[in-house]
Amino acid sequence: NPNNTAIIAEAAADRQQYCIDTIDSGVIAICCAMIPIMRLYPQHIAILLSLMLIFWSVGQAFLRPDPDSANYEVNGGALGVNSTFQIVSAATAMLLGYRLHGTNRGRFIAAASAERARRLAIRELGEVDALLKRSLPEAVLERVAVGADVTDESELATVLLSDLAGFTAWSSSRTAQQVVSMLNVLVSAFDDHLAGAPGVEKVKTIGDAYWAVAGLPTPVACHASVLVRFALGMQATAQALSREHAAEWGEVRMRVGVHSGAANGSILGTQRLSYEPFGEACEGAEEAEKACVVGSVCVTDATKQRLAREAELYGNDVAGESLFATAAEAGSMLVSHTEVRHDHNGHSYKLFVFPA
């Protein structure tokens, strides 16, 4: 029937138009495209959604075909469904963007917190490591870290022991704070000088006494030279500080004794660890310090012989670790001072001093 055919064709056109108005693939594509955009730029979600709704509204108002044209009829129900679909799509996109932004923000905060904790832990470990290195020699720390026994023995070591002459009388006329302040300035200056003396290890300070060793725990080829050079630097530093602080300190004078010989080193106990040398080298250094000329560095005959030997072996070395260039120079530079005998080991020590 021709009439029925026309009616069916017209109905089909209406359904097609109705479908086009209600299910707009372009809007769906835009909504899908908005999701990754909002994920990349979550701070602009509100602006992007507002622009999308504005464009859709403009399209609804101005870009639709003329209602008076043939085969076109405004369907309120279709517009309602379409509007509802657009709003739901926008709300869904907003929710997804919000959830994605929240998830990414949470991950970022967690990652930032973990990184901050990691850096803080690294910094704290570095501080602890630096503190341990200031407390124990590095070679000893490596063994302590793995639980190994720390016991060293050397036939070629040199020990230094120094103290301040007349310190007991000097400190009795000062307050405790003044005494501590003076000792801190003096010992800090010695420690700064120690940083430029490779191979020298500070053992500890005992009141006004300063104790150091070379050749333990790590062997040092020119152990006598490096420690005597450090001792001479200590005396120069003490004299310079005495002149600088003469008004408050008065005259600060120091004795330094150095001896070369056999020594052992170990860590004693389990609390407040300290690496300490002991043996004949320490006993000789103690005797040299007691009998030393005030304001000078006093070495034993064993150290003098070791200085001469180091000059023979390393006097022309480019590194310049030997204190003297030749053995003859070592013999001529040192002035005989006295001879002492240790009460416990029975050894006699001939002592020599460096001229002022």
mmCIF file of C-alpha atoms in Angstrom:
data_model
loop_
_atom_site.group_PDB
_atom_site.id
_atom_site.type_symbol
_atom_site.label_atom_id
_atom_site.label_comp_id
_atom_site.label_asym_id
_atom_site.label_seq_id
_atom_site.Cartn_x
_atom_site.Cartn_y
_atom_site.Cartn_z
ATOM 1 C CA ASN A 1 0.000 0.000 0.000
ATOM 2 C CA PRO A 2 1.582 3.256 -1.076
ATOM 3 C CA ASN A 3 0.019 5.129 1.814
ATOM 4 C CA ASN A 4 1.259 2.565 4.298
ATOM 5 C CA THR A 5 4.723 2.714 2.760
ATOM 6 C CA ALA A 6 4.818 6.488 3.226
ATOM 7 C CA ILE A 7 3.684 6.171 6.823
ATOM 8 C CA ILE A 8 6.310 3.529 7.558
ATOM 9 C CA ALA A 9 9.046 5.619 5.908
ATOM 10 C CA GLU A 10 7.980 8.677 7.902
ATOM 11 C CA ALA A 11 7.935 6.652 11.141
ATOM 12 C CA ALA A 12 11.363 5.251 10.352
ATOM 13 C CA ALA A 13 12.662 8.782 9.795
ATOM 14 C CA ASP A 14 11.191 9.887 13.121
ATOM 15 C CA ARG A 15 12.802 6.946 14.927
ATOM 16 C CA GLN A 16 16.118 7.685 13.262
ATOM 17 C CA GLN A 17 15.916 11.307 14.308
ATOM 18 C CA TYR A 18 14.818 10.283 17.787
ATOM 19 C CA CYS A 19 17.838 7.965 18.092
ATOM 20 C CA ILE A 20 20.178 10.649 16.843
ATOM 21 C CA ASP A 21 18.856 13.132 19.394
ATOM 22 C CA THR A 22 18.977 10.722 22.305
ATOM 23 C CA ILE A 23 22.234 8.768 21.760
ATOM 24 C CA ASP A 24 24.929 11.140 20.502
ATOM 25 C CA SER A 25 28.187 9.278 19.835
ATOM 26 C CA GLY A 26 30.086 12.568 19.706
ATOM 27 C CA VAL A 27 29.132 13.390 23.282
ATOM 28 C CA ILE A 28 30.152 9.914 24.408
ATOM 29 C CA ALA A 29 33.516 10.318 22.677
ATOM 30 C CA ILE A 30 34.044 13.708 24.327
ATOM 31 C CA CYS A 31 33.185 12.289 27.769
ATOM 32 C CA CYS A 32 35.613 9.410 27.264
ATOM 33 C CA ALA A 33 38.311 11.830 26.102
ATOM 34 C CA MET A 34 37.733 14.006 29.152
ATOM 35 C CA ILE A 35 38.682 11.180 31.550
ATOM 36 C CA PRO A 36 42.413 10.991 30.634
ATOM 37 C CA ILE A 37 42.526 14.778 30.293
ATOM 38 C CA MET A 38 41.140 15.166 33.803
ATOM 39 C CA ARG A 39 43.583 12.561 35.064
ATOM 40 C CA LEU A 40 46.487 14.506 33.624
ATOM 41 C CA TYR A 41 45.129 17.859 34.800
ATOM 42 C CA PRO A 42 42.956 17.122 37.864
ATOM 43 C CA GLN A 43 43.289 20.687 39.117
ATOM 44 C CA HIS A 44 41.275 21.868 36.078
ATOM 45 C CA ILE A 45 38.342 19.430 36.416
ATOM 46 C CA ALA A 46 35.803 22.102 37.281
ATOM 47 C CA ILE A 47 36.868 24.326 34.391
ATOM 48 C CA LEU A 48 36.863 21.476 31.871
ATOM 49 C CA LEU A 49 33.425 20.209 32.925
ATOM 50 C CA SER A 50 32.022 23.717 32.843
ATOM 51 C CA LEU A 51 33.337 24.228 29.317
ATOM 52 C CA MET A 52 31.897 20.886 28.219
ATOM 53 C CA LEU A 53 28.431 21.740 29.558
ATOM 54 C CA ILE A 54 28.611 25.203 28.007
ATOM 55 C CA PHE A 55 29.512 23.766 24.594
ATOM 56 C CA TRP A 56 26.699 21.230 24.874
ATOM 57 C CA SER A 57 24.201 23.912 25.854
ATOM 58 C CA VAL A 58 25.287 26.113 22.962
ATOM 59 C CA GLY A 59 24.943 23.164 20.639
ATOM 60 C CA GLN A 60 21.447 22.419 21.911
ATOM 61 C CA ALA A 61 20.400 26.037 21.524
ATOM 62 C CA PHE A 62 21.994 27.111 18.247
ATOM 63 C CA LEU A 63 23.357 24.161 16.279
ATOM 64 C CA ARG A 64 20.243 21.976 15.978
ATOM 65 C CA PRO A 65 18.339 21.991 12.685
ATOM 66 C CA ASP A 66 15.473 24.386 12.222
ATOM 67 C CA PRO A 67 12.336 22.878 13.837
ATOM 68 C CA ASP A 68 10.281 24.223 10.909
ATOM 69 C CA SER A 69 12.253 22.164 8.419
ATOM 70 C CA ALA A 70 10.713 19.065 6.901
ATOM 71 C CA ASN A 71 10.744 15.794 8.775
ATOM 72 C CA TYR A 72 11.932 17.432 12.045
ATOM 73 C CA GLU A 73 10.011 17.664 15.217
ATOM 74 C CA VAL A 74 11.249 18.752 18.671
ATOM 75 C CA ASN A 75 10.689 15.889 21.056
ATOM 76 C CA GLY A 76 10.671 17.011 24.693
ATOM 77 C CA GLY A 77 11.141 13.511 25.974
ATOM 78 C CA ALA A 78 14.172 13.007 23.744
ATOM 79 C CA LEU A 79 15.677 16.263 24.972
ATOM 80 C CA GLY A 80 15.060 15.221 28.583
ATOM 81 C CA VAL A 81 16.727 11.871 28.062
ATOM 82 C CA ASN A 82 19.600 13.543 26.250
ATOM 83 C CA SER A 83 20.055 16.128 29.001
ATOM 84 C CA THR A 84 19.943 13.446 31.658
ATOM 85 C CA PHE A 85 22.530 11.450 29.761
ATOM 86 C CA GLN A 86 24.825 14.479 29.444
ATOM 87 C CA ILE A 87 24.549 15.278 33.149
ATOM 88 C CA VAL A 88 25.146 11.673 34.174
ATOM 89 C CA SER A 89 28.121 11.481 31.811
ATOM 90 C CA ALA A 90 29.570 14.704 33.210
ATOM 91 C CA ALA A 91 28.996 13.572 36.801
ATOM 92 C CA THR A 92 30.588 10.203 36.050
ATOM 93 C CA ALA A 93 33.576 11.898 34.456
ATOM 94 C CA MET A 94 33.857 14.220 37.449
ATOM 95 C CA LEU A 95 33.647 11.291 39.889
ATOM 96 C CA LEU A 96 36.231 9.296 37.971
ATOM 97 C CA GLY A 97 38.508 12.298 37.783
ATOM 98 C CA TYR A 98 38.083 12.941 41.491
ATOM 99 C CA ARG A 99 38.770 9.322 42.392
ATOM 100 C CA LEU A 100 41.773 9.152 40.081
ATOM 101 C CA HIS A 101 43.104 12.398 41.447
ATOM 102 C CA GLY A 102 42.616 11.137 45.010
ATOM 103 C CA THR A 103 44.352 7.868 44.203
ATOM 104 C CA ASN A 104 47.270 9.608 42.510
ATOM 105 C CA ARG A 105 47.507 12.132 45.311
ATOM 106 C CA GLY A 106 47.566 9.336 47.891
ATOM 107 C CA ARG A 107 50.264 7.509 45.952
ATOM 108 C CA PHE A 108 52.280 10.702 45.625
ATOM 109 C CA ILE A 109 52.007 11.456 49.346
ATOM 110 C CA ALA A 110 52.999 7.881 50.211
ATOM 111 C CA ALA A 111 55.942 7.994 47.807
ATOM 112 C CA ALA A 112 57.015 11.421 49.082
ATOM 113 C CA SER A 113 56.773 10.245 52.695
ATOM 114 C CA ALA A 114 58.777 7.121 51.908
ATOM 115 C CA GLU A 115 61.415 9.147 50.081
ATOM 116 C CA ARG A 116 61.596 11.674 52.911
ATOM 117 C CA ALA A 117 61.948 8.835 55.434
ATOM 118 C CA ARG A 118 64.634 7.218 53.270
ATOM 119 C CA ARG A 119 66.632 10.436 52.998
ATOM 120 C CA LEU A 120 66.249 11.068 56.722
ATOM 121 C CA ALA A 121 67.434 7.535 57.469
ATOM 122 C CA ILE A 122 70.404 7.960 55.121
ATOM 123 C CA ARG A 123 71.293 11.272 56.761
ATOM 124 C CA GLU A 124 71.001 9.782 60.247
ATOM 125 C CA LEU A 125 73.065 6.768 59.224
ATOM 126 C CA GLY A 126 75.653 9.123 57.766
ATOM 127 C CA GLU A 127 75.772 11.078 61.017
ATOM 128 C CA VAL A 128 76.092 7.877 63.036
ATOM 129 C CA ASP A 129 78.794 6.614 60.680
ATOM 130 C CA ALA A 130 80.704 9.893 60.963
ATOM 131 C CA LEU A 131 80.387 9.773 64.753
ATOM 132 C CA LEU A 132 81.671 6.200 64.846
ATOM 133 C CA LYS A 133 84.595 7.110 62.598
ATOM 134 C CA ARG A 134 85.495 9.885 65.029
ATOM 135 C CA SER A 135 85.345 7.378 67.893
ATOM 136 C CA LEU A 136 87.170 4.402 66.386
ATOM 137 C CA PRO A 137 89.676 3.937 63.546
ATOM 138 C CA GLU A 138 88.020 2.914 60.297
ATOM 139 C CA ALA A 139 89.959 -0.350 60.106
ATOM 140 C CA VAL A 140 88.648 -1.247 63.577
ATOM 141 C CA LEU A 141 85.076 -0.277 62.697
ATOM 142 C CA GLU A 142 85.060 -2.688 59.771
ATOM 143 C CA ARG A 143 85.906 -5.575 62.081
ATOM 144 C CA VAL A 144 83.477 -4.477 64.789
ATOM 145 C CA ALA A 145 80.694 -4.313 62.183
ATOM 146 C CA VAL A 146 81.121 -7.996 61.286
ATOM 147 C CA GLY A 147 81.665 -9.106 64.874
ATOM 148 C CA ALA A 148 85.334 -9.983 64.352
ATOM 149 C CA ASP A 149 87.854 -9.970 67.170
ATOM 150 C CA VAL A 150 89.812 -6.708 67.454
ATOM 151 C CA THR A 151 93.315 -7.543 68.619
ATOM 152 C CA ASP A 152 96.341 -6.058 66.874
ATOM 153 C CA GLU A 153 100.054 -6.540 67.377
ATOM 154 C CA SER A 154 102.888 -4.608 65.757
ATOM 155 C CA GLU A 155 106.643 -4.426 66.190
ATOM 156 C CA LEU A 156 106.686 -1.162 64.239
ATOM 157 C CA ALA A 157 104.530 1.418 65.985
ATOM 158 C CA THR A 158 105.118 4.829 67.490
ATOM 159 C CA VAL A 159 103.212 6.304 70.418
ATOM 160 C CA LEU A 160 102.848 9.953 71.468
ATOM 161 C CA LEU A 161 101.888 11.219 74.897
ATOM 162 C CA SER A 162 101.678 14.883 75.858
ATOM 163 C CA ASP A 163 100.555 16.938 78.825
ATOM 164 C CA LEU A 164 100.588 20.527 80.050
ATOM 165 C CA ALA A 165 103.392 21.551 82.387
ATOM 166 C CA GLY A 166 102.120 22.984 85.673
ATOM 167 C CA PHE A 167 98.531 22.213 84.803
ATOM 168 C CA THR A 168 97.518 21.260 88.352
ATOM 169 C CA ALA A 169 98.681 24.584 89.781
ATOM 170 C CA TRP A 170 97.256 26.504 86.825
ATOM 171 C CA SER A 171 93.812 24.882 87.061
ATOM 172 C CA SER A 172 93.585 25.413 90.820
ATOM 173 C CA SER A 173 93.426 29.186 90.267
ATOM 174 C CA ARG A 174 90.693 28.984 87.589
ATOM 175 C CA THR A 175 87.064 28.006 87.603
ATOM 176 C CA ALA A 176 86.040 24.637 86.196
ATOM 177 C CA GLN A 177 84.405 26.382 83.240
ATOM 178 C CA GLN A 178 87.627 28.234 82.394
ATOM 179 C CA VAL A 179 89.635 25.010 82.575
ATOM 180 C CA VAL A 180 87.191 23.113 80.361
ATOM 181 C CA SER A 181 87.051 25.990 77.871
ATOM 182 C CA MET A 182 90.846 26.143 77.569
ATOM 183 C CA LEU A 183 91.215 22.385 77.162
ATOM 184 C CA ASN A 184 88.451 22.289 74.544
ATOM 185 C CA VAL A 185 90.102 25.006 72.446
ATOM 186 C CA LEU A 186 93.486 23.325 72.720
ATOM 187 C CA VAL A 187 92.339 19.763 72.007
ATOM 188 C CA SER A 188 90.075 20.914 69.137
ATOM 189 C CA ALA A 189 93.085 22.599 67.540
ATOM 190 C CA PHE A 190 95.091 19.379 67.911
ATOM 191 C CA ASP A 191 92.249 17.401 66.328
ATOM 192 C CA ASP A 192 92.136 19.823 63.396
ATOM 193 C CA HIS A 193 95.879 19.325 62.984
ATOM 194 C CA LEU A 194 95.303 15.553 63.158
ATOM 195 C CA ALA A 195 93.082 15.724 60.057
ATOM 196 C CA GLY A 196 96.177 16.679 58.049
ATOM 197 C CA ALA A 197 98.303 13.856 59.429
ATOM 198 C CA PRO A 198 97.433 10.627 57.555
ATOM 199 C CA GLY A 199 98.386 7.508 59.475
ATOM 200 C CA VAL A 200 98.072 9.107 62.919
ATOM 201 C CA GLU A 201 95.232 7.852 65.111
ATOM 202 C CA LYS A 202 94.048 9.734 68.177
ATOM 203 C CA VAL A 203 93.585 7.361 71.098
ATOM 204 C CA LYS A 204 91.970 9.648 73.664
ATOM 205 C CA THR A 205 92.484 12.613 75.961
ATOM 206 C CA ILE A 206 92.937 12.063 79.686
ATOM 207 C CA GLY A 207 92.518 15.387 81.406
ATOM 208 C CA ASP A 208 95.276 17.570 79.950
ATOM 209 C CA ALA A 209 97.045 14.574 78.360
ATOM 210 C CA TYR A 210 96.755 13.840 74.625
ATOM 211 C CA TRP A 211 97.441 10.302 73.399
ATOM 212 C CA ALA A 212 98.052 9.277 69.774
ATOM 213 C CA VAL A 213 99.599 6.378 67.861
ATOM 214 C CA ALA A 214 100.926 5.638 64.377
ATOM 215 C CA GLY A 215 101.303 2.110 63.014
ATOM 216 C CA LEU A 216 98.220 0.727 64.769
ATOM 217 C CA PRO A 217 95.746 -0.572 63.781
ATOM 218 C CA THR A 218 96.961 0.009 60.210
ATOM 219 C CA PRO A 219 100.694 -0.351 59.406
ATOM 220 C CA VAL A 220 102.387 2.891 58.373
ATOM 221 C CA ALA A 221 105.745 2.831 56.588
ATOM 222 C CA CYS A 222 107.031 6.064 58.154
ATOM 223 C CA HIS A 223 105.187 5.772 61.462
ATOM 224 C CA ALA A 224 107.899 7.593 63.434
ATOM 225 C CA SER A 225 108.138 10.441 60.939
ATOM 226 C CA VAL A 226 104.407 11.090 60.666
ATOM 227 C CA LEU A 227 103.934 11.061 64.443
ATOM 228 C CA VAL A 228 106.961 13.250 65.214
ATOM 229 C CA ARG A 229 105.808 15.692 62.533
ATOM 230 C CA PHE A 230 102.403 15.738 64.222
ATOM 231 C CA ALA A 231 104.079 16.292 67.619
ATOM 232 C CA LEU A 232 106.025 19.277 66.303
ATOM 233 C CA GLY A 233 102.786 20.677 64.891
ATOM 234 C CA MET A 234 101.120 20.213 68.279
ATOM 235 C CA GLN A 235 103.837 22.226 69.997
ATOM 236 C CA ALA A 236 103.599 25.001 67.422
ATOM 237 C CA THR A 237 99.805 25.071 67.793
ATOM 238 C CA ALA A 238 99.999 25.173 71.604
ATOM 239 C CA GLN A 239 102.493 28.034 71.547
ATOM 240 C CA ALA A 240 100.419 30.017 69.039
ATOM 241 C CA LEU A 241 97.244 29.575 71.118
ATOM 242 C CA SER A 242 99.133 30.507 74.290
ATOM 243 C CA ARG A 243 100.151 33.815 72.719
ATOM 244 C CA GLU A 244 96.653 34.413 71.351
ATOM 245 C CA HIS A 245 94.947 33.779 74.714
ATOM 246 C CA ALA A 246 97.708 35.096 76.958
ATOM 247 C CA ALA A 247 95.353 37.478 78.784
ATOM 248 C CA GLU A 248 93.009 34.718 79.990
ATOM 249 C CA TRP A 249 95.258 31.664 79.957
ATOM 250 C CA GLY A 250 98.613 33.011 80.932
ATOM 251 C CA GLU A 251 101.506 30.920 79.630
ATOM 252 C CA VAL A 252 100.557 27.436 78.470
ATOM 253 C CA ARG A 253 103.525 25.105 78.127
ATOM 254 C CA MET A 254 103.449 21.528 76.935
ATOM 255 C CA ARG A 255 105.679 18.454 77.018
ATOM 256 C CA VAL A 256 105.510 15.842 74.252
ATOM 257 C CA GLY A 257 107.124 12.421 74.449
ATOM 258 C CA VAL A 258 107.456 9.988 71.524
ATOM 259 C CA HIS A 259 108.709 6.397 71.497
ATOM 260 C CA SER A 260 108.839 3.676 68.837
ATOM 261 C CA GLY A 261 108.599 -0.007 69.586
ATOM 262 C CA ALA A 262 106.307 -2.964 69.937
ATOM 263 C CA ALA A 263 102.660 -2.326 70.749
ATOM 264 C CA ASN A 264 99.361 -4.106 70.906
ATOM 265 C CA GLY A 265 95.938 -2.627 70.323
ATOM 266 C CA SER A 266 92.489 -3.796 71.278
ATOM 267 C CA ILE A 267 88.985 -2.779 72.295
ATOM 268 C CA LEU A 268 88.292 -3.378 75.949
ATOM 269 C CA GLY A 269 84.752 -3.948 77.198
ATOM 270 C CA THR A 270 81.408 -3.630 75.460
ATOM 271 C CA GLN A 271 80.233 -0.108 76.409
ATOM 272 C CA ARG A 272 81.611 3.251 75.225
ATOM 273 C CA LEU A 273 84.095 1.460 73.008
ATOM 274 C CA SER A 274 87.614 2.789 72.721
ATOM 275 C CA TYR A 275 90.567 1.401 70.794
ATOM 276 C CA GLU A 276 93.639 1.558 73.014
ATOM 277 C CA PRO A 277 97.271 0.628 72.419
ATOM 278 C CA PHE A 278 99.342 -0.848 75.194
ATOM 279 C CA GLY A 279 102.785 -2.340 75.548
ATOM 280 C CA GLU A 280 106.380 -1.197 75.585
ATOM 281 C CA ALA A 281 105.810 1.605 73.057
ATOM 282 C CA CYS A 282 103.334 3.274 75.419
ATOM 283 C CA GLU A 283 105.635 2.873 78.434
ATOM 284 C CA GLY A 284 108.535 4.482 76.581
ATOM 285 C CA ALA A 285 106.396 7.400 75.433
ATOM 286 C CA GLU A 286 105.284 7.958 79.020
ATOM 287 C CA GLU A 287 108.895 8.141 80.254
ATOM 288 C CA ALA A 288 109.863 10.459 77.400
ATOM 289 C CA GLU A 289 106.972 12.791 78.213
ATOM 290 C CA LYS A 290 107.790 12.927 81.938
ATOM 291 C CA ALA A 291 111.453 13.819 81.346
ATOM 292 C CA CYS A 292 110.849 16.106 78.354
ATOM 293 C CA VAL A 293 112.021 19.693 78.209
ATOM 294 C CA VAL A 294 108.999 21.958 78.608
ATOM 295 C CA GLY A 295 107.954 23.407 75.267
ATOM 296 C CA SER A 296 109.796 20.774 73.243
ATOM 297 C CA VAL A 297 109.307 17.342 71.671
ATOM 298 C CA CYS A 298 111.349 14.580 73.262
ATOM 299 C CA VAL A 299 112.012 11.284 71.454
ATOM 300 C CA THR A 300 113.726 8.119 72.618
ATOM 301 C CA ASP A 301 116.803 6.595 71.040
ATOM 302 C CA ALA A 302 114.552 3.970 69.408
ATOM 303 C CA THR A 303 112.550 6.691 67.693
ATOM 304 C CA LYS A 304 115.736 8.484 66.638
ATOM 305 C CA GLN A 305 117.028 5.298 65.043
ATOM 306 C CA ARG A 306 113.696 4.722 63.350
ATOM 307 C CA LEU A 307 113.728 8.286 61.962
ATOM 308 C CA ALA A 308 117.194 7.663 60.514
ATOM 309 C CA ARG A 309 116.058 4.354 59.021
ATOM 310 C CA GLU A 310 113.009 5.957 57.441
ATOM 311 C CA ALA A 311 115.231 8.665 55.983
ATOM 312 C CA GLU A 312 117.413 5.984 54.387
ATOM 313 C CA LEU A 313 114.432 4.155 52.928
ATOM 314 C CA TYR A 314 112.068 6.998 52.054
ATOM 315 C CA GLY A 315 114.126 10.204 52.253
ATOM 316 C CA ASN A 316 113.983 10.754 48.499
ATOM 317 C CA ASP A 317 110.396 9.584 48.151
ATOM 318 C CA VAL A 318 108.199 11.978 46.184
ATOM 319 C CA ALA A 319 105.452 11.604 48.813
ATOM 320 C CA GLY A 320 107.826 13.119 51.389
ATOM 321 C CA GLU A 321 106.567 11.031 54.318
ATOM 322 C CA SER A 322 110.022 10.805 55.881
ATOM 323 C CA LEU A 323 110.703 13.644 58.326
ATOM 324 C CA PHE A 324 114.367 13.892 57.282
ATOM 325 C CA ALA A 325 115.956 13.609 53.872
ATOM 326 C CA THR A 326 119.010 11.682 55.108
ATOM 327 C CA ALA A 327 120.021 9.668 58.143
ATOM 328 C CA ALA A 328 122.802 12.152 58.851
ATOM 329 C CA GLU A 329 120.283 14.951 59.064
ATOM 330 C CA ALA A 330 118.263 12.940 61.579
ATOM 331 C CA GLY A 331 121.377 12.515 63.740
ATOM 332 C CA SER A 332 122.391 16.173 63.613
ATOM 333 C CA MET A 333 118.953 17.663 64.269
ATOM 334 C CA LEU A 334 118.333 15.858 67.557
ATOM 335 C CA VAL A 335 120.101 16.996 70.719
ATOM 336 C CA SER A 336 120.886 14.527 73.488
ATOM 337 C CA HIS A 337 118.932 15.319 76.631
ATOM 338 C CA THR A 338 119.047 12.669 79.330
ATOM 339 C CA GLU A 339 118.569 9.004 80.101
ATOM 340 C CA VAL A 340 115.684 7.543 82.092
ATOM 341 C CA ARG A 341 114.703 4.117 83.323
ATOM 342 C CA HIS A 342 111.176 2.723 83.449
ATOM 343 C CA ASP A 343 110.189 1.464 86.878
ATOM 344 C CA HIS A 344 108.176 -1.538 85.684
ATOM 345 C CA ASN A 345 109.805 -2.956 82.551
ATOM 346 C CA GLY A 346 113.360 -2.030 83.581
ATOM 347 C CA HIS A 347 114.184 -0.533 80.163
ATOM 348 C CA SER A 348 116.498 2.452 79.920
ATOM 349 C CA TYR A 349 115.728 5.163 77.385
ATOM 350 C CA LYS A 350 118.110 7.742 76.017
ATOM 351 C CA LEU A 351 116.164 10.872 75.250
ATOM 352 C CA PHE A 352 116.730 13.458 72.530
ATOM 353 C CA VAL A 353 114.981 16.765 71.967
ATOM 354 C CA PHE A 354 114.389 18.948 68.948
ATOM 355 C CA PRO A 355 116.096 22.349 69.314
ATOM 356 C CA ALA A 356 113.708 25.262 69.881
#
